[in-house]
C-alpha atoms as a PDB file:
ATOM      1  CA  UNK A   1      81.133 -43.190  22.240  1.00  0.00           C
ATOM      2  CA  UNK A   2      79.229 -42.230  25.389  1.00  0.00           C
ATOM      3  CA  UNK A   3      81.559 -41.782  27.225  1.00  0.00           C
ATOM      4  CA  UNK A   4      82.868 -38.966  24.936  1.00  0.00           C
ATOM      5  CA  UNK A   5      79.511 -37.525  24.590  1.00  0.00           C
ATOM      6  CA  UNK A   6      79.689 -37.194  28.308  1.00  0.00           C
ATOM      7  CA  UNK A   7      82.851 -35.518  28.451  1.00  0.00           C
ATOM      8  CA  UNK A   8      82.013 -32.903  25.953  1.00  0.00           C
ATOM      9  CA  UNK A   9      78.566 -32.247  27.277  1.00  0.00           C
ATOM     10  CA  UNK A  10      80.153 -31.280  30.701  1.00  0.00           C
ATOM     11  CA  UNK A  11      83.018 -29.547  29.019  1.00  0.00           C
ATOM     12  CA  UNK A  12      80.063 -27.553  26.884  1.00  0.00           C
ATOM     13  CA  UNK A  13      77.867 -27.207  30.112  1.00  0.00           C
ATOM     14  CA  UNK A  14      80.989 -25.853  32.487  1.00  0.00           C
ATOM     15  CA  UNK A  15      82.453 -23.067  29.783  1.00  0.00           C
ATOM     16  CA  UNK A  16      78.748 -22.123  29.507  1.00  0.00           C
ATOM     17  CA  UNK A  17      78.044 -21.609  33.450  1.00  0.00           C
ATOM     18  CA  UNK A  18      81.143 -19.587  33.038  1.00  0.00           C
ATOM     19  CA  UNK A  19      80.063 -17.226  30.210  1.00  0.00           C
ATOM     20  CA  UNK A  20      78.533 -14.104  30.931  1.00  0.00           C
ATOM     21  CA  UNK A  21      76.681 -11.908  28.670  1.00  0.00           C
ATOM     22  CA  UNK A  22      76.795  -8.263  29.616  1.00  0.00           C
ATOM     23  CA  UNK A  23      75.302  -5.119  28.378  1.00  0.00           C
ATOM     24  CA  UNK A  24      77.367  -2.929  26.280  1.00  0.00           C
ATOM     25  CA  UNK A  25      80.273  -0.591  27.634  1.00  0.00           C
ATOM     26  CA  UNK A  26      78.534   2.202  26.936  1.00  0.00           C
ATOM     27  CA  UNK A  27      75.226   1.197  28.998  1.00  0.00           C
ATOM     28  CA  UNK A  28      77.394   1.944  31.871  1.00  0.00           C
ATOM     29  CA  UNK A  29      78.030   5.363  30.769  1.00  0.00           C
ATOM     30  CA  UNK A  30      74.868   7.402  31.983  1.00  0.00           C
ATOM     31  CA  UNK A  31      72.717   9.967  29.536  1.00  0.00           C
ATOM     32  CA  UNK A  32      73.330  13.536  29.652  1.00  0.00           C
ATOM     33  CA  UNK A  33      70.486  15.182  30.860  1.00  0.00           C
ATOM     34  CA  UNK A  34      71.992  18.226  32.302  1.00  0.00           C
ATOM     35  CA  UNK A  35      75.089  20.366  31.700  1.00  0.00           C
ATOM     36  CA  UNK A  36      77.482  20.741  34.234  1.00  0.00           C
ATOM     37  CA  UNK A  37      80.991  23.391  34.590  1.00  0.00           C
ATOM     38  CA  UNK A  38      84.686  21.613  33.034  1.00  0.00           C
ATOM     39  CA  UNK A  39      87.405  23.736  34.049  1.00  0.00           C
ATOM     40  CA  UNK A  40      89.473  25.551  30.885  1.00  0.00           C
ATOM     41  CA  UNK A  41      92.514  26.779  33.239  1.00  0.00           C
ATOM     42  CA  UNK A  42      93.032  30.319  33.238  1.00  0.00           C
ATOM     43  CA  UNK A  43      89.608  30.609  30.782  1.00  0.00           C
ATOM     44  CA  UNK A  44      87.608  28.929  34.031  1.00  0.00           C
ATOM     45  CA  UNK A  45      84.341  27.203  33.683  1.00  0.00           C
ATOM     46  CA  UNK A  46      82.521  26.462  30.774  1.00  0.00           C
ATOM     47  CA  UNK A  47      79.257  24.175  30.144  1.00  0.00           C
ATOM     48  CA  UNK A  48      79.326  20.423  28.801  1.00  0.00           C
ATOM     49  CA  UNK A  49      76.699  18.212  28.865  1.00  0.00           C
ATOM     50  CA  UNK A  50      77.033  16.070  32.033  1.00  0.00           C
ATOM     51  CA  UNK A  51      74.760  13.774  33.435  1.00  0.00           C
ATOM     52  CA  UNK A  52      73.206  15.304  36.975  1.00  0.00           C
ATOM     53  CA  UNK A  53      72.361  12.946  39.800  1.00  0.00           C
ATOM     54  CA  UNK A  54      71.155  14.755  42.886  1.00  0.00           C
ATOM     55  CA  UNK A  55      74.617  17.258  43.900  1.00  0.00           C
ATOM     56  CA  UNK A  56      76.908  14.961  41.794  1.00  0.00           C
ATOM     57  CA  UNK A  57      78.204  15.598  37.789  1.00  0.00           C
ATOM     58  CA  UNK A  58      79.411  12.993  35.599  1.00  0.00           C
ATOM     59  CA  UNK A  59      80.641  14.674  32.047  1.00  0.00           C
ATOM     60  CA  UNK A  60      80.705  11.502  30.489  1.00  0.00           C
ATOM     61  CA  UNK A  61      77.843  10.561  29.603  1.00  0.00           C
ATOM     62  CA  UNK A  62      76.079   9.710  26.296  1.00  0.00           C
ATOM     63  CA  UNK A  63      73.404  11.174  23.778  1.00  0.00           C
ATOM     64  CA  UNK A  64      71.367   9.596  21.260  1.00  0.00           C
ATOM     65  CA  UNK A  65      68.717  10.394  18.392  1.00  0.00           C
ATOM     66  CA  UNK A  66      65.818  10.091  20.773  1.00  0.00           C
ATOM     67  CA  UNK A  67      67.125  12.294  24.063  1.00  0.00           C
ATOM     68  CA  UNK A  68      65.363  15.682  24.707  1.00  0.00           C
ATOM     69  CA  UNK A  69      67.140  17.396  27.296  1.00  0.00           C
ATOM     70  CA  UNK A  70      69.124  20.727  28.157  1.00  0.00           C
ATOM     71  CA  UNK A  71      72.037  18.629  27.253  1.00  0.00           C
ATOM     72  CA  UNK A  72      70.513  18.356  23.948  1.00  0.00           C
ATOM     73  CA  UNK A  73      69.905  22.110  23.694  1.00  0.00           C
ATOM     74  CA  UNK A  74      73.625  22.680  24.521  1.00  0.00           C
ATOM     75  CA  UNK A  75      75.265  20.059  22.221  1.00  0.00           C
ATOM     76  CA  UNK A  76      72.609  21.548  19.867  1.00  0.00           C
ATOM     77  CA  UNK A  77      73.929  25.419  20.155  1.00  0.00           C
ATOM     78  CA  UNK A  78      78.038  24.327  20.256  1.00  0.00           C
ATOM     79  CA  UNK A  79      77.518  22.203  16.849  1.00  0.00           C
ATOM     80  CA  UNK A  80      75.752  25.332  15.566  1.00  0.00           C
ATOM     81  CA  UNK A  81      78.581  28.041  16.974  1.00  0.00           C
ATOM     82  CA  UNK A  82      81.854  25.267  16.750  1.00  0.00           C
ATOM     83  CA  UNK A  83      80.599  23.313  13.881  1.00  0.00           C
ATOM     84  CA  UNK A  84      78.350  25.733  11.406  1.00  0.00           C
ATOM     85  CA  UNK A  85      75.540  24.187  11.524  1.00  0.00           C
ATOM     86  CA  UNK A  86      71.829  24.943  11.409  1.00  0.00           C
ATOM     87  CA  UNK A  87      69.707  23.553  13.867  1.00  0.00           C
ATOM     88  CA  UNK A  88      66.648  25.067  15.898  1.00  0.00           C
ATOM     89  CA  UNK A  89      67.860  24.992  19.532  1.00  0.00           C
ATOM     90  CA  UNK A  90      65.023  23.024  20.897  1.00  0.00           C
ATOM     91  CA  UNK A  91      66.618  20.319  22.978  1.00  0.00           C
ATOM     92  CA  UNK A  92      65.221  17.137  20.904  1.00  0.00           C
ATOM     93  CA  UNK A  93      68.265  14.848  19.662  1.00  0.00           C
ATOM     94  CA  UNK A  94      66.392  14.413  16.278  1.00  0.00           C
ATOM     95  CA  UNK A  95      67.001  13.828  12.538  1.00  0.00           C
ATOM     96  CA  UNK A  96      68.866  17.076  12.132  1.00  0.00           C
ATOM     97  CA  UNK A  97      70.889  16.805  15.367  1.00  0.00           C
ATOM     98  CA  UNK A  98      71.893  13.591  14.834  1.00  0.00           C
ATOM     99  CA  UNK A  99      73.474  14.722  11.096  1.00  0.00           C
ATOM    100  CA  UNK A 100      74.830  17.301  12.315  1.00  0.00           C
ATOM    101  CA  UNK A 101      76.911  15.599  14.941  1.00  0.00           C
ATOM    102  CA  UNK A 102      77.638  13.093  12.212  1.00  0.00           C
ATOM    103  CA  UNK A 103      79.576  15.718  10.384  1.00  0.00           C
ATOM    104  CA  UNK A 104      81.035  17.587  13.443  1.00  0.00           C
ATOM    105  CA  UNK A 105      82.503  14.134  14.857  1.00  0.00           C
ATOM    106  CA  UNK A 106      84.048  13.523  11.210  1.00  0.00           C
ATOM    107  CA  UNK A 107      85.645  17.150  11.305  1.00  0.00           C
ATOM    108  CA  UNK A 108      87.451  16.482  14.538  1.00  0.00           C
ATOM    109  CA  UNK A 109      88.285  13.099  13.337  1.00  0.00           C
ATOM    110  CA  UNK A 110      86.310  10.831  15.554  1.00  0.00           C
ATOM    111  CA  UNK A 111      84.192   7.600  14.450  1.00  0.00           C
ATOM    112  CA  UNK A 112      81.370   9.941  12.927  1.00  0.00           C
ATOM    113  CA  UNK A 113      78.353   7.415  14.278  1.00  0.00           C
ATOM    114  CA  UNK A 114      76.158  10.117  15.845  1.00  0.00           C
ATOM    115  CA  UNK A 115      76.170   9.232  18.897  1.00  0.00           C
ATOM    116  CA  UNK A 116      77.351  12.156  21.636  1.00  0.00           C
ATOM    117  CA  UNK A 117      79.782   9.986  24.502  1.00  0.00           C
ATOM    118  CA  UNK A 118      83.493  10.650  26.054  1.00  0.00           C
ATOM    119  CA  UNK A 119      85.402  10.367  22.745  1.00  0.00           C
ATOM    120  CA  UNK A 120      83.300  12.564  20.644  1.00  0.00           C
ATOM    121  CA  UNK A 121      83.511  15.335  23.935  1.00  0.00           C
ATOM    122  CA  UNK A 122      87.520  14.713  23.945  1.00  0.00           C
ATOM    123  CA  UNK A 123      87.729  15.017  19.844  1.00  0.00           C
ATOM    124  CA  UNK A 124      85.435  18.478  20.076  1.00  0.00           C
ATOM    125  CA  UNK A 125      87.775  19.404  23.184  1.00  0.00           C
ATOM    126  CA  UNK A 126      91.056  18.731  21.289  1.00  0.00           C
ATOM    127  CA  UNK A 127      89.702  19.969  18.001  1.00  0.00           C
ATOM    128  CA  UNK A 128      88.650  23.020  19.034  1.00  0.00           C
ATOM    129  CA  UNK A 129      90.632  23.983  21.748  1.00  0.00           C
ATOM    130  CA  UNK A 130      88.081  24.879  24.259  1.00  0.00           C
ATOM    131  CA  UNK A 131      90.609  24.826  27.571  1.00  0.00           C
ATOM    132  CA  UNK A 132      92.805  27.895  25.320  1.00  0.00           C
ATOM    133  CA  UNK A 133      90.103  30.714  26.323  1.00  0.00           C
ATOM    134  CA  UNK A 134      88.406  29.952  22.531  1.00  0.00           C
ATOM    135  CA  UNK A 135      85.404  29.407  24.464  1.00  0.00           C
ATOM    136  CA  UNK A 136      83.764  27.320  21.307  1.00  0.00           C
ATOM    137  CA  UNK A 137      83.390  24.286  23.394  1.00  0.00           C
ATOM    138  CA  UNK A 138      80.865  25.014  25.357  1.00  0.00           C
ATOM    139  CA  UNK A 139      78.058  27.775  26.386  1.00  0.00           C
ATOM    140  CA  UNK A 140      76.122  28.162  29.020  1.00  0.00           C
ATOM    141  CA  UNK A 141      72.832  26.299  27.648  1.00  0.00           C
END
């Protein structure tokens, strides 16, 4: 009976040593905090929230109730313009904004969690056919 004890406490001790608990996928994915150009084709540049590190853009990036940024501002004015909503354009990712995107992501048929990342910009993008010349998706902010 020891022996077996044994065995399964080092089988339990070397799977553990090899687990690894990680933060979440999307704490990889930085927080918008700027916008920054996408190309549209023959349309050219329009604004997205991006996430700005020193000369460098990253367009995916994430937003959540909480953020107050420009990217905020912008997501705030497309949801109002694209979407029909009603939101003051004040750049705080509150109660309102986070509703708001709630519905929008649901429109364009994307999990409708409230949360601004990669798949809700490519469901907005497809849905509303910014890279056309529509020029719904996005403003400058």
């Amino acid at each position: 009976m020891r022996r077996s004890l044994a065995v399964a406490t080092i089988i339990v001790a070397t799977l553990g040593a090899g687990m690894v608990t990680g933060a979440p996928a999307s704490a990889a994915t930085p927080t918008c905090n700027g916008v920054g150009d996408a190309w549209t084709g023959d349309a050219g540049p329009i604004k997205i929230p991006s996430y700005n590190s020193g000369s460098t853009q990253n367009l995916s990036c994430n937003m959540v109730k909480g953020n107050v940024s420009s990217a905020v501002r912008n997501l705030q004015t497309e949801l109002n313009k694209c979407f029909g909503a009603s939101l003051t354009i004040d750049g705080n990712f509150g109660t309102n904004t986070y509703n708001a995107l709630k519905k929008a992501q649901a429109a364009a048929g994307t999990t409708a969690d409230g949360i601004y990342g990669p798949n809700t910009r490519h469901a907005f993008a497809i849905t509303r056919g910014w890279w056309s010349g529509t020029r719904c998706m996005w403003v400058d902010a």
